[in-house]
Tab-separated table of C-alpha atoms and ligand atoms in Angstrom:
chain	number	residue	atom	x	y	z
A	1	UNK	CA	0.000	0.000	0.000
A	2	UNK	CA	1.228	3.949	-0.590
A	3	UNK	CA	0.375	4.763	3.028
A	4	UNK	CA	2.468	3.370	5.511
A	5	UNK	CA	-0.201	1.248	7.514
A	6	UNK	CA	1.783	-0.480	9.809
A	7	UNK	CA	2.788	2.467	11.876
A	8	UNK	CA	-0.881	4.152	11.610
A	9	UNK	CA	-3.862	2.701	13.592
A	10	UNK	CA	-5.625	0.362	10.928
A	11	UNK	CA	-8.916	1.586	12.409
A	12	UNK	CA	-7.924	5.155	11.965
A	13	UNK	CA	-6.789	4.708	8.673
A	14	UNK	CA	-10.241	3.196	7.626
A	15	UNK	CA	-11.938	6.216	9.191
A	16	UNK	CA	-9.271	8.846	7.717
A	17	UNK	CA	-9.856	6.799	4.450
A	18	UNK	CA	-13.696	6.952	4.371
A	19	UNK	CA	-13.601	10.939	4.940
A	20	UNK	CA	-11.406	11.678	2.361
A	21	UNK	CA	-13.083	8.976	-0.564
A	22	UNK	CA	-14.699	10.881	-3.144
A	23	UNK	CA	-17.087	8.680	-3.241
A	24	UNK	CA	-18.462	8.086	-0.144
A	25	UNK	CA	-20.955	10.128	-0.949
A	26	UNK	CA	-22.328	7.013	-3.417
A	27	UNK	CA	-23.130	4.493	-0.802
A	28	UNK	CA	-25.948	6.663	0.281
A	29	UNK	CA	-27.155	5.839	-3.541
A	30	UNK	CA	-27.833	2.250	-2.920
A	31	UNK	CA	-30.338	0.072	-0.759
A	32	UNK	CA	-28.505	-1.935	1.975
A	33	UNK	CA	-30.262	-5.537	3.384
A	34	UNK	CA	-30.662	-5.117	6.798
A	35	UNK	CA	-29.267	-6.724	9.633
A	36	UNK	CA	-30.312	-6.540	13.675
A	37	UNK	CA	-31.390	-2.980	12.081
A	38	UNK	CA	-28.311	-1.954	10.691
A	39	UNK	CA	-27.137	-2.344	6.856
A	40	UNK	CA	-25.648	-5.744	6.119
A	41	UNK	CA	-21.713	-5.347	5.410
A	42	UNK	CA	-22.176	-6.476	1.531
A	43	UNK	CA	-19.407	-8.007	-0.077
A	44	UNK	CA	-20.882	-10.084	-2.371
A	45	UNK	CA	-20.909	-7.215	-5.100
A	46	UNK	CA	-19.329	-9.642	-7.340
A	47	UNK	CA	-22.354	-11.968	-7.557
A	48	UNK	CA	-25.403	-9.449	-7.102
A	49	UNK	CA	-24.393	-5.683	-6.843
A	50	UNK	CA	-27.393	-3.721	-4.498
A	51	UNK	CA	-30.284	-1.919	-5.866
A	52	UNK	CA	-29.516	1.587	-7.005
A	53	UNK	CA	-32.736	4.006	-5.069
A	54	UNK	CA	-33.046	5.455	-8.510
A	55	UNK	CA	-34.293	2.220	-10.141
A	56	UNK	CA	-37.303	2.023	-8.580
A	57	UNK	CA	-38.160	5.462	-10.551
A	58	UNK	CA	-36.751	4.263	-14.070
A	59	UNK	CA	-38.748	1.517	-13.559
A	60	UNK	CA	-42.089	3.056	-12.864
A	61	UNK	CA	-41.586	5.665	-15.441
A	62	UNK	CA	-41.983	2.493	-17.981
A	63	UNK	CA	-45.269	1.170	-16.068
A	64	UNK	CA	-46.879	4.931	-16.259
A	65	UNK	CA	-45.574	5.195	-19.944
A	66	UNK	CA	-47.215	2.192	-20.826
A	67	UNK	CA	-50.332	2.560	-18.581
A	68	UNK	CA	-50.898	5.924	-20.360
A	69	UNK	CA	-49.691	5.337	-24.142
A	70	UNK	CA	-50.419	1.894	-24.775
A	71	UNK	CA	-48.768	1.001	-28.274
A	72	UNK	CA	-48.329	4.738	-28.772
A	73	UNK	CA	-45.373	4.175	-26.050
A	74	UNK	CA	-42.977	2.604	-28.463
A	75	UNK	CA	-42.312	6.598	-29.997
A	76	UNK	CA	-44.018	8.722	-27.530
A	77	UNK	CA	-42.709	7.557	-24.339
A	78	UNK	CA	-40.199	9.424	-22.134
A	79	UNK	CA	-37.571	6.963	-23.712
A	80	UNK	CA	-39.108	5.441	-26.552
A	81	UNK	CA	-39.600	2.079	-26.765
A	82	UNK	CA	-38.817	1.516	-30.431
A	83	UNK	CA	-34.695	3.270	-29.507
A	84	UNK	CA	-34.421	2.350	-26.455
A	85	UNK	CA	-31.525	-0.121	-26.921
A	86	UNK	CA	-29.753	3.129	-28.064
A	87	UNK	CA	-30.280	4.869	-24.972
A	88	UNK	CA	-27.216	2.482	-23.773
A	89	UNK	CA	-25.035	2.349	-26.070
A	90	UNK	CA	-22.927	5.548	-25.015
A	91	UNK	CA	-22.518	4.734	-21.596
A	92	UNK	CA	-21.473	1.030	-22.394
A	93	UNK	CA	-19.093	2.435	-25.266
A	94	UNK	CA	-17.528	4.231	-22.141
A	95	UNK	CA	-17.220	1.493	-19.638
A	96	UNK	CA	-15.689	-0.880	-21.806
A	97	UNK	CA	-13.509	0.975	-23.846
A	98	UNK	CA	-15.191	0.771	-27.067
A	99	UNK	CA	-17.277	2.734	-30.345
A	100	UNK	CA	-20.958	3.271	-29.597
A	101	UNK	CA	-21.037	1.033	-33.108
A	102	UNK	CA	-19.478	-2.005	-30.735
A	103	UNK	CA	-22.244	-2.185	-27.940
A	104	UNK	CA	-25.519	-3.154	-27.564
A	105	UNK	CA	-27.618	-4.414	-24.319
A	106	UNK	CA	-29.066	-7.482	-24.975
A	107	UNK	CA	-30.360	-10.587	-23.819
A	108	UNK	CA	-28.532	-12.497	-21.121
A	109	UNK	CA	-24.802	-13.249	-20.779
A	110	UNK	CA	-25.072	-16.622	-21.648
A	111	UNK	CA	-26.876	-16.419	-24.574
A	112	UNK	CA	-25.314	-13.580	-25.993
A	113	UNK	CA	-21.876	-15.856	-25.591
A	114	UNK	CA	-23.566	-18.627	-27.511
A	115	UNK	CA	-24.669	-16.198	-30.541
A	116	UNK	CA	-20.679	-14.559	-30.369
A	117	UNK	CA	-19.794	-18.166	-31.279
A	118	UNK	CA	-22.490	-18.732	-33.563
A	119	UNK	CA	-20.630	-15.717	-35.641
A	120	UNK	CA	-16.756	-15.920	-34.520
A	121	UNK	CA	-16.725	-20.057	-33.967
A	122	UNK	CA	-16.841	-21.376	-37.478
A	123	UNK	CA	-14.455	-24.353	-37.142
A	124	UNK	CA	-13.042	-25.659	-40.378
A	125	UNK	CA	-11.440	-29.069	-40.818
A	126	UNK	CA	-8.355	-27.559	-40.023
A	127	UNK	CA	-8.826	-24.839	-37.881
A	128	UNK	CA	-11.565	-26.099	-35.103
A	129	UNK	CA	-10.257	-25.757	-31.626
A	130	UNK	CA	-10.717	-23.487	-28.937
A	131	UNK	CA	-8.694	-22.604	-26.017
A	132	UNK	CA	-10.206	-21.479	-22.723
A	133	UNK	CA	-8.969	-20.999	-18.841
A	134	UNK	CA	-9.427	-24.240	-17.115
A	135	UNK	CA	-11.737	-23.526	-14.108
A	136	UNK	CA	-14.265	-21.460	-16.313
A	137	UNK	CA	-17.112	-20.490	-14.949
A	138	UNK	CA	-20.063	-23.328	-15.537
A	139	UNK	CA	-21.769	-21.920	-18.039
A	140	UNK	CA	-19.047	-21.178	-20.184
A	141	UNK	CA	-18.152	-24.604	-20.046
A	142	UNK	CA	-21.311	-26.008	-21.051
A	143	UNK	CA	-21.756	-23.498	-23.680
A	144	UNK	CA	-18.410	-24.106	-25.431
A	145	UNK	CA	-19.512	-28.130	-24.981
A	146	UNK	CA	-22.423	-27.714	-26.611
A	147	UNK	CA	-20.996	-25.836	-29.355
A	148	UNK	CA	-18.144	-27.848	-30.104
A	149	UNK	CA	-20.588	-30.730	-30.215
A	150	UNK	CA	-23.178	-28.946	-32.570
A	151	UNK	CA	-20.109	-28.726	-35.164
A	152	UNK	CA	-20.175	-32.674	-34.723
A	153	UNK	CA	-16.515	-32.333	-33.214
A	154	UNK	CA	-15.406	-33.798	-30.015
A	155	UNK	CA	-14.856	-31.682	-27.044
A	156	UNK	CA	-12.139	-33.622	-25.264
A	157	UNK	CA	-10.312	-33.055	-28.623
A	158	UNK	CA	-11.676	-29.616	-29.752
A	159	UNK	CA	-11.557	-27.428	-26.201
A	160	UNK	CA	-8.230	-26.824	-24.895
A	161	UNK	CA	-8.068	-25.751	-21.303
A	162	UNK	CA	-5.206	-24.113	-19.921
A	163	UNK	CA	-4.794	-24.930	-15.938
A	164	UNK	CA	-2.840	-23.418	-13.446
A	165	UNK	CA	0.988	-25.200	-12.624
A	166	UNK	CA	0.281	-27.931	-9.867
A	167	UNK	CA	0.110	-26.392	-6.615
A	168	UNK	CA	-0.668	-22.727	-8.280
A	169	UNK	CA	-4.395	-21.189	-8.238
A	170	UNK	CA	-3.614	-19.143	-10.705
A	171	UNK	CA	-2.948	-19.405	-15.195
A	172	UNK	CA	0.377	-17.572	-15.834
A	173	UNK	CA	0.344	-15.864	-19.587
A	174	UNK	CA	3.467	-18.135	-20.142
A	175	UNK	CA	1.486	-21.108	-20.050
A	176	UNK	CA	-1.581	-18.969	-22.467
A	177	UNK	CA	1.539	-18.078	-24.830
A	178	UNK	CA	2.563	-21.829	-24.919
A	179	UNK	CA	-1.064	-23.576	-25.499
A	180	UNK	CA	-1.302	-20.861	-28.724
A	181	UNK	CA	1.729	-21.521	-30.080
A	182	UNK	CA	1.161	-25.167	-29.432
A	183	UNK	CA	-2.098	-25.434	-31.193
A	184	UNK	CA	-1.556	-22.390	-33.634
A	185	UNK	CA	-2.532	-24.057	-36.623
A	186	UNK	CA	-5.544	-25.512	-35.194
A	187	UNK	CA	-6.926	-22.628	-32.895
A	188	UNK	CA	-10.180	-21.206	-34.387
A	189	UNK	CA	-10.988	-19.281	-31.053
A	190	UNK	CA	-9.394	-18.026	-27.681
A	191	UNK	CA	-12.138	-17.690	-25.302
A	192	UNK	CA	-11.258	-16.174	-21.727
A	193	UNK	CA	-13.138	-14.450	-18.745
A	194	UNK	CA	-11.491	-11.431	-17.701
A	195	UNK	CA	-11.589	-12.021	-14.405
A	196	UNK	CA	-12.158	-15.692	-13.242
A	197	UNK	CA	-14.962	-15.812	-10.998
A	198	UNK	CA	-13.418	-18.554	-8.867
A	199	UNK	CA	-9.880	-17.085	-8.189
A	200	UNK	CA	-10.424	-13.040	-9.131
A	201	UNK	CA	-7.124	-13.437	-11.514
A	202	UNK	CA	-7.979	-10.562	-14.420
A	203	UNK	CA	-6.004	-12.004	-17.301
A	204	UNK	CA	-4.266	-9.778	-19.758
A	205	UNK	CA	-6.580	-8.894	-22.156
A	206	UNK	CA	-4.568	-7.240	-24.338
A	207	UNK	CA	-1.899	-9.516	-24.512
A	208	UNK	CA	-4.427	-12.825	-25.160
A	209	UNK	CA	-5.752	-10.973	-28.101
A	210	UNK	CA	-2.384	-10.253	-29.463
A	211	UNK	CA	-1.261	-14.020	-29.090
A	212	UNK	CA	-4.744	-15.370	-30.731
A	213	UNK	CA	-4.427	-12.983	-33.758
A	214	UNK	CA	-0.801	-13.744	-34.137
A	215	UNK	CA	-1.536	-17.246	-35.017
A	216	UNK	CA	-4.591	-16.450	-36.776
A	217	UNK	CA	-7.198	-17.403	-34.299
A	218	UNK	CA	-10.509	-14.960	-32.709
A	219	UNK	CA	-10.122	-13.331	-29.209
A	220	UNK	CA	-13.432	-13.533	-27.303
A	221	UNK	CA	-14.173	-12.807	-23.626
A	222	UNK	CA	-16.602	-13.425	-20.964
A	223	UNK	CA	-16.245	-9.932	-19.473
A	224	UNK	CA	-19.048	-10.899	-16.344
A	225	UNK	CA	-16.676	-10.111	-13.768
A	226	UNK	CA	-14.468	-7.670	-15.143
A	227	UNK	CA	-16.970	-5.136	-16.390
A	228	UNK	CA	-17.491	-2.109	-13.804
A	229	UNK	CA	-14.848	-3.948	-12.125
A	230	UNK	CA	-11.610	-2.915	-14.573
A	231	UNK	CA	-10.941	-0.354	-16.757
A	232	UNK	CA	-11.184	-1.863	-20.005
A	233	UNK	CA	-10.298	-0.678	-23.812
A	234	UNK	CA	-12.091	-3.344	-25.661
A	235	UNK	CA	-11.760	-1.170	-29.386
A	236	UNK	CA	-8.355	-0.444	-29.092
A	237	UNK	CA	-7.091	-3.795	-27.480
A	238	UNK	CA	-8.456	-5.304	-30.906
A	239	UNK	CA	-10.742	-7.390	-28.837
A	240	UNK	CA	-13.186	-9.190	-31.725
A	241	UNK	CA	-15.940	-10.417	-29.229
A	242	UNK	CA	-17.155	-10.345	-25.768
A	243	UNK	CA	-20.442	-10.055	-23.409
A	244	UNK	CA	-21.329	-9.508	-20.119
A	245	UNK	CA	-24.154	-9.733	-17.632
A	246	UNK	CA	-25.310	-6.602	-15.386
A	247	UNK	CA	-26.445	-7.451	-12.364
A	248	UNK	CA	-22.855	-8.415	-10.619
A	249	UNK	CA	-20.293	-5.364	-10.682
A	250	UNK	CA	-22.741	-3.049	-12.794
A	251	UNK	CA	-26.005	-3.271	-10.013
A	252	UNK	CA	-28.961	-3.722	-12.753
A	253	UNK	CA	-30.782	-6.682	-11.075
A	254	UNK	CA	-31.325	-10.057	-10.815
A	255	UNK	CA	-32.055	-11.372	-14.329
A	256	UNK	CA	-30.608	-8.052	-15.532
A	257	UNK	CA	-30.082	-7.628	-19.503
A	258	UNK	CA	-26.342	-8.708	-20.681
A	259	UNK	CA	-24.887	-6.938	-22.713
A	260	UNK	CA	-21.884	-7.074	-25.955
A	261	UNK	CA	-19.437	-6.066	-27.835
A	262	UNK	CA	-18.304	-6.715	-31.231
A	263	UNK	CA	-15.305	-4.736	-33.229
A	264	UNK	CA	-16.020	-2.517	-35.346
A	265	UNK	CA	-14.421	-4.263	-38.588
A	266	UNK	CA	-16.693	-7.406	-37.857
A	267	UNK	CA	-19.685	-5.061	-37.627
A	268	UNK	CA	-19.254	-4.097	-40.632
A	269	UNK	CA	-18.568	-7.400	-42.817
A	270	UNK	CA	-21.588	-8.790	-43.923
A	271	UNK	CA	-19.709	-12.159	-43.975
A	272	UNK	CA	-19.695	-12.620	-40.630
A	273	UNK	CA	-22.743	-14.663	-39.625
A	274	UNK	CA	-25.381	-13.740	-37.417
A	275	UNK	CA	-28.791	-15.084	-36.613
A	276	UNK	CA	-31.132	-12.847	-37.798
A	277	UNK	CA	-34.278	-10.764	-36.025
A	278	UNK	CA	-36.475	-7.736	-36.677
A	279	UNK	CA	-34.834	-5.909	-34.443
A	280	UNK	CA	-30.948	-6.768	-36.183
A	281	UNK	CA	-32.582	-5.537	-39.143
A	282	UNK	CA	-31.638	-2.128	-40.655
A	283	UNK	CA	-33.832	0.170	-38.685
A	284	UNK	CA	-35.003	2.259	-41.817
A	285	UNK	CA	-36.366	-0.641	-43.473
A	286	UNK	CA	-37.321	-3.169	-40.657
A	287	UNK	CA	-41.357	-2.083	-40.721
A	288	UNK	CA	-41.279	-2.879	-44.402
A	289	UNK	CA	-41.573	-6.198	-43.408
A	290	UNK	CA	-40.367	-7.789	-46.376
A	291	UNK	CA	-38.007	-10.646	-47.261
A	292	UNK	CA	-34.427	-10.677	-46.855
A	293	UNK	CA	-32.236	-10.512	-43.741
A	294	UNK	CA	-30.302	-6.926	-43.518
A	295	UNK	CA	-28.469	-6.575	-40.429
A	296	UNK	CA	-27.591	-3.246	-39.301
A	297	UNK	CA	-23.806	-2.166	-40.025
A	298	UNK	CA	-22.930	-1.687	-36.277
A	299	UNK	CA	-23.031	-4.348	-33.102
A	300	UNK	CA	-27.044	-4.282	-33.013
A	301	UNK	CA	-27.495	-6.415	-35.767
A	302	UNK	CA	-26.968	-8.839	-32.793
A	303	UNK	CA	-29.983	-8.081	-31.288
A	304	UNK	CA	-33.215	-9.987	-32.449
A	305	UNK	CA	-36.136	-8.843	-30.483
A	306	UNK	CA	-37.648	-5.947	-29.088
A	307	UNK	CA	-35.727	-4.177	-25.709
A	308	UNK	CA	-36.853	-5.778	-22.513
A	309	UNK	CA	-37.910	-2.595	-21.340
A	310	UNK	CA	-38.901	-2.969	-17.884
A	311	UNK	CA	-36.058	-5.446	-17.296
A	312	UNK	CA	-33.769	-2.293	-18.550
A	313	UNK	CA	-35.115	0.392	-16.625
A	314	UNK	CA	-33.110	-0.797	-13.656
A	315	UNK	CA	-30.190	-1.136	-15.902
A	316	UNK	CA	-30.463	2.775	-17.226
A	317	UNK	CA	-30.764	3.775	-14.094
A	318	UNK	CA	-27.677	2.129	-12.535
A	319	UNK	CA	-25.172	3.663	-15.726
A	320	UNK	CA	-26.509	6.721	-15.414
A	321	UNK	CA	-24.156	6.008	-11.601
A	322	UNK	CA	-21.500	4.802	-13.598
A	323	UNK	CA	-21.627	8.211	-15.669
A	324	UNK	CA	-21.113	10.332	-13.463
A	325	UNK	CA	-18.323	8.517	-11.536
A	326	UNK	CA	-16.392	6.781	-14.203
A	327	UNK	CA	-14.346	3.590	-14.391
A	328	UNK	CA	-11.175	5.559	-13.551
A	329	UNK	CA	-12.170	7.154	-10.173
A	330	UNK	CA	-13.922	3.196	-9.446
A	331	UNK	CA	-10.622	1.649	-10.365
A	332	UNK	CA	-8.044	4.050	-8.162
A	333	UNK	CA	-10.511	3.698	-5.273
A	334	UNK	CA	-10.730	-0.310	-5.818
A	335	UNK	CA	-6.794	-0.506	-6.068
A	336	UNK	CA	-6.803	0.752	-1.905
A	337	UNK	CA	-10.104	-0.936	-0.907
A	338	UNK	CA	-8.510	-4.435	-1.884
A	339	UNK	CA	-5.103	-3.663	-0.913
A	340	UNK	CA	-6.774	-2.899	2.977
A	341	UNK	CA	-8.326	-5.934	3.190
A	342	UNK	CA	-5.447	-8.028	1.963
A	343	UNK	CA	-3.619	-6.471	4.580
A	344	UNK	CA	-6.200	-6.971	7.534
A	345	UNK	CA	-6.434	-10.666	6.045
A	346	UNK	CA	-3.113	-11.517	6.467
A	347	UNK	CA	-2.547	-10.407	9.971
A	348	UNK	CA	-4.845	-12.649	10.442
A	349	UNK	CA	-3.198	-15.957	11.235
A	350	UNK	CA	-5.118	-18.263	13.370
A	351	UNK	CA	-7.482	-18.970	10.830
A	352	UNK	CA	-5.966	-21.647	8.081
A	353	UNK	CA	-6.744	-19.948	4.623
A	354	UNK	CA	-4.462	-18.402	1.813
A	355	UNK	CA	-5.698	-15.912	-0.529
A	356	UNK	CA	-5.589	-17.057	-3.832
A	357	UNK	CA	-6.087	-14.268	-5.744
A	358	UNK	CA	-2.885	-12.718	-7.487
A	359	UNK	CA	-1.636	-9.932	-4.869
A	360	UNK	CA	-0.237	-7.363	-8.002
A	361	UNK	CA	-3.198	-5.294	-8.433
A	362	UNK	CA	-2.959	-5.417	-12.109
A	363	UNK	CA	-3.882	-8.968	-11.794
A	364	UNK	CA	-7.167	-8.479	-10.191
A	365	UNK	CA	-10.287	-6.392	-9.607
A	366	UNK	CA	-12.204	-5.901	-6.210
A	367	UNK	CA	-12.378	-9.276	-5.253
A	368	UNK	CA	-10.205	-11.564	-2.759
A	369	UNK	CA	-10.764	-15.403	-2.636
A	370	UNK	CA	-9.200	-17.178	0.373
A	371	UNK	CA	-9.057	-20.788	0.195
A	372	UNK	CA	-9.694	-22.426	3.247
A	373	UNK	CA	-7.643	-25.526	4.613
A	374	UNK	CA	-10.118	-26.359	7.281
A	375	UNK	CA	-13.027	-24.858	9.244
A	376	UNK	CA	-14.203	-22.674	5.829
A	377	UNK	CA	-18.021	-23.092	6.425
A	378	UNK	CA	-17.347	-21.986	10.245
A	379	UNK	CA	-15.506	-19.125	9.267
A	380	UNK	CA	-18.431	-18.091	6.569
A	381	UNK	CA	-21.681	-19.045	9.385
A	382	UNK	CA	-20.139	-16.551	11.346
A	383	UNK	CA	-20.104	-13.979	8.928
A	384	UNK	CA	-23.062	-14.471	7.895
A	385	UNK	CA	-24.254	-14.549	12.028
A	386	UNK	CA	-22.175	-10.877	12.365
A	387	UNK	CA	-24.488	-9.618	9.515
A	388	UNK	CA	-21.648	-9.843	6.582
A	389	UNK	CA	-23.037	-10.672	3.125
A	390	UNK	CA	-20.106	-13.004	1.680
A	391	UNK	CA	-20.336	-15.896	-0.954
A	392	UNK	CA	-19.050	-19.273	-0.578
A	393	UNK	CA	-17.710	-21.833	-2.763
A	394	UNK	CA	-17.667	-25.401	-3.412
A	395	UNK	CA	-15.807	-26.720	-1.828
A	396	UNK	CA	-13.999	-24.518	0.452
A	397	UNK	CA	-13.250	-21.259	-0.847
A	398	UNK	CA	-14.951	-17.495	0.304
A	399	UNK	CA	-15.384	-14.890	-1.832
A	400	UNK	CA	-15.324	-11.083	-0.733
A	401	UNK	CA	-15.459	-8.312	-3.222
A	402	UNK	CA	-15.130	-4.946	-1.417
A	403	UNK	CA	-16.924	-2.597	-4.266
A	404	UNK	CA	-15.774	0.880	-4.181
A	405	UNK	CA	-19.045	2.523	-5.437
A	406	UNK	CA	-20.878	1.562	-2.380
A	407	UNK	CA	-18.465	-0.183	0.341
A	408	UNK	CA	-16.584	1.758	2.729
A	409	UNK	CA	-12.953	1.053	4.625
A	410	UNK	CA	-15.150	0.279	7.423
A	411	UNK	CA	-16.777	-2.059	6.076
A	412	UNK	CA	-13.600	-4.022	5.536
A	413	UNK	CA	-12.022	-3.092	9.108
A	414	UNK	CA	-15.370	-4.782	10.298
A	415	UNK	CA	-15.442	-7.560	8.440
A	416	UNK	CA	-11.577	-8.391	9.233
A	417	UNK	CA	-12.457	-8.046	12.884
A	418	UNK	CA	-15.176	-10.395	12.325
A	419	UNK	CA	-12.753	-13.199	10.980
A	420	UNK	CA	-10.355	-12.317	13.463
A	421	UNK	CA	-12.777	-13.571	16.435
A	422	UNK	CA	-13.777	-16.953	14.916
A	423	UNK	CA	-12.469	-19.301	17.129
B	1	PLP	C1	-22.201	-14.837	-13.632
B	1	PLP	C2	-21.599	-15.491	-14.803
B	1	PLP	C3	-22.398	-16.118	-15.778
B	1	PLP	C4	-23.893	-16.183	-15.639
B	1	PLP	O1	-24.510	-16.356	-16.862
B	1	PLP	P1	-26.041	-15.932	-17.094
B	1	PLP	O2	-26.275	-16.328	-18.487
B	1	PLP	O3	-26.136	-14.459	-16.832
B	1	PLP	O4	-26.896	-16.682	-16.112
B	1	PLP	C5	-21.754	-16.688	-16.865
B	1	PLP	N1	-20.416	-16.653	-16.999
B	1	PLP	C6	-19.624	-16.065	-16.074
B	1	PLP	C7	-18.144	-16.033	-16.261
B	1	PLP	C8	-20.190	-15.496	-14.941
B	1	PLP	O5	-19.405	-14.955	-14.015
């Protein structure tokens, strides 16, 4: 850490820390769970960020628009229905780095990562396999499975995973660069999370997509837990697909719309496939209704039905947070919120656990993981008892993920303590 903590009162410094954060002030933006009457100490931002107050509003704007305009709402609403995927598109072009051309909301993540595929996995005879982290999250897995298997290929042959060195939590990009190289004439697609939900390692985007195009493979990612988590450049990093779902880091709601991104060049090359909708349709002609597929020129053409609205009201409302603070001020205020807690963590050392996650900040967001070598579940019953919101998993690791748009240095102190009197 910058500050020399060890000679300062950690308590203090949480205090000292929490008056001079710039955005303390946003905490008071969000609805806390209670607990014995006071707000819960939520660190599980990572899995379901908290309900912005202002979504209730969005949300009932869309119930009055509709109770008072009927069908007329789709153009004479307060955000037309008919746009109102385009009402996104400039804050998502700013939190992931990319062209308002590249974005859309849409869907849900892990449909969205199956249509990517349907586009940017085309396996030939020669080129047909795709490498992945090893330790993906679920979904992913199943999803590149099933794919794989729809192109009548085998996955134990087709899906190369890259795993950690024995011993190691973590994938080091030596081991990505050698599993490219090794496959290079047979890699059709690179598929990585940014950050891996299990472990919190954020991978090097940049450098992945580098390594895939050298050998002439795609560079896709699964951006769920690395989106309003990391500052990311998607356009310029040459990234050529990737999605992401709303309701962890970016606070839209359970069930929240996903959202992608697709670079600009692919947008624009009719070759590239994509299952087609009204809604993909070029907007000037889609109420022709005629025959004949003609997908817009920009990332939309993605999109084949009509905006969720009331399902993205809650999602509006949370960017329009995101706005005003920016991925910058998030990301400087993460780097110290972390760094705290890894420090309280490892003064604590009656409790057997190691923290898994990479300790260079470049190599991870908000969240720690500590893997647990025994009493895990006691450890996470009494946080749950002392009113902290953590997440636990199979089979014996705890997740925390101190957020810095609504959790405070206290929070963390508190939390620490917590741990510290498990017996
Ligand atoms: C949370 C998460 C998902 C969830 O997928 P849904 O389709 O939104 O249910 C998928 N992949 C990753 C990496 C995740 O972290």
């Amino acid at each position: 850490m910058q500050t020399n903590i060890s000679n300062t009162n950690i308590r203090l410094y949480a205090k000292e820390r929490d008056d001079a954060d710039f955005l303390s002030s946003y905490r008071d933006k969000f609805l806390f769970p209670q607990h014995q009457g006071k707000d819960v100490i939520y660190l599980c931002g990572n899995s379901l960020g908290l309900q912005p107050k202002n979504a209730i509003e969005y949300f009932v704007q869309e119930l009055n628009d509709w109770a008072e305009y009927g069908v007329e709402g789709h153009f004479k609403s307060k955000r037309p229905w008919f746009s109102y995927h385009h009402f996104f598109t400039k804050s998502l072009a700013t939190l992931v780095g990319a062209k308002e051309t590249e974005v859309v909301a849409m869907n849900t993540l892990t449909v969205n990562l199956h249509l990517l595929m349907l586009s940017f996995y085309r396996p030939t005879k020669q080129r047909y396999k795709i490498i992945m982290e090893a330790g993906a999250f679920p979904s992913d897995m199943y999803a590149v499975e099933t794919q794989v298997k729809m192109h009548g290929l085998n996955p134990e042959d087709a899906i190369i995973e890259i795993a950690p060195a024995k011993g190691e939590h973590c994938i080091t990009q030596e081991a990505i660069e050698e599993a490219i190289k090794k496959h290079k004439n047979k890699v059709a697609l690179v598929l990585f999370g940014g950050v891996n939900y299990y472990t919190g390692q954020y991978f090097d985007i940049k450098q992945i997509v580098e390594l895939a195009h050298r050998v002439g493979a795609y560079a896709g990612f699964d951006l769920a837990h690395a989106v309003g988590n990391k500052v990311l450049h998607l356009h310029d990093w040459k990234v050529d697909f990737a999605c992401w779902c709303t309701y962890k880091y970016l606070n839209s709601g359970p069930g929240a719309v996903g959202g992608i991104f697709v670079q600009e060049k692919h947008t624009k090359d009719e070759n590239i496939f994509r299952l087609g909708g009204w809604w993909g349709h070029d907007e000037k002609t889609r109420f022709k209704m005629k025959k004949g597929f003609k997908p817009t020129k920009n990332a939309s053409s993605w999109q084949m039905s009509n905006a969720q609205i009331l399902n993205m009201a809650a999602h509006r409302a949370s960017l329009d947070i995101f706005d005003e603070v920016g991925m910058n001020k998030l990301a400087e205020k993460s780097l110290h919120l972390t760094a705290y807690a890894e420090f309280l963590l490892k003064q604590i050392t009656h409790l057997k656990f190691e923290i898994i996650t990479p300790s260079n900040p470049i190599e991870r967001g908000c969240q720690l993981s500590l893997l647990f070598k025994s009493k895990g579940k006691e450890v996470f019953e009494a946080l749950q008892k002392n009113g902290v919101v953590a997440d636990w998993r199979e089979p014996n690791v705890i997740r925390i993920a101190p957020v810095p748009l609504y959790n405070s240095f206290e929070d963390v102190y508190t939390f620490c303590e917590i741990m510290k009197h498990v017996k």
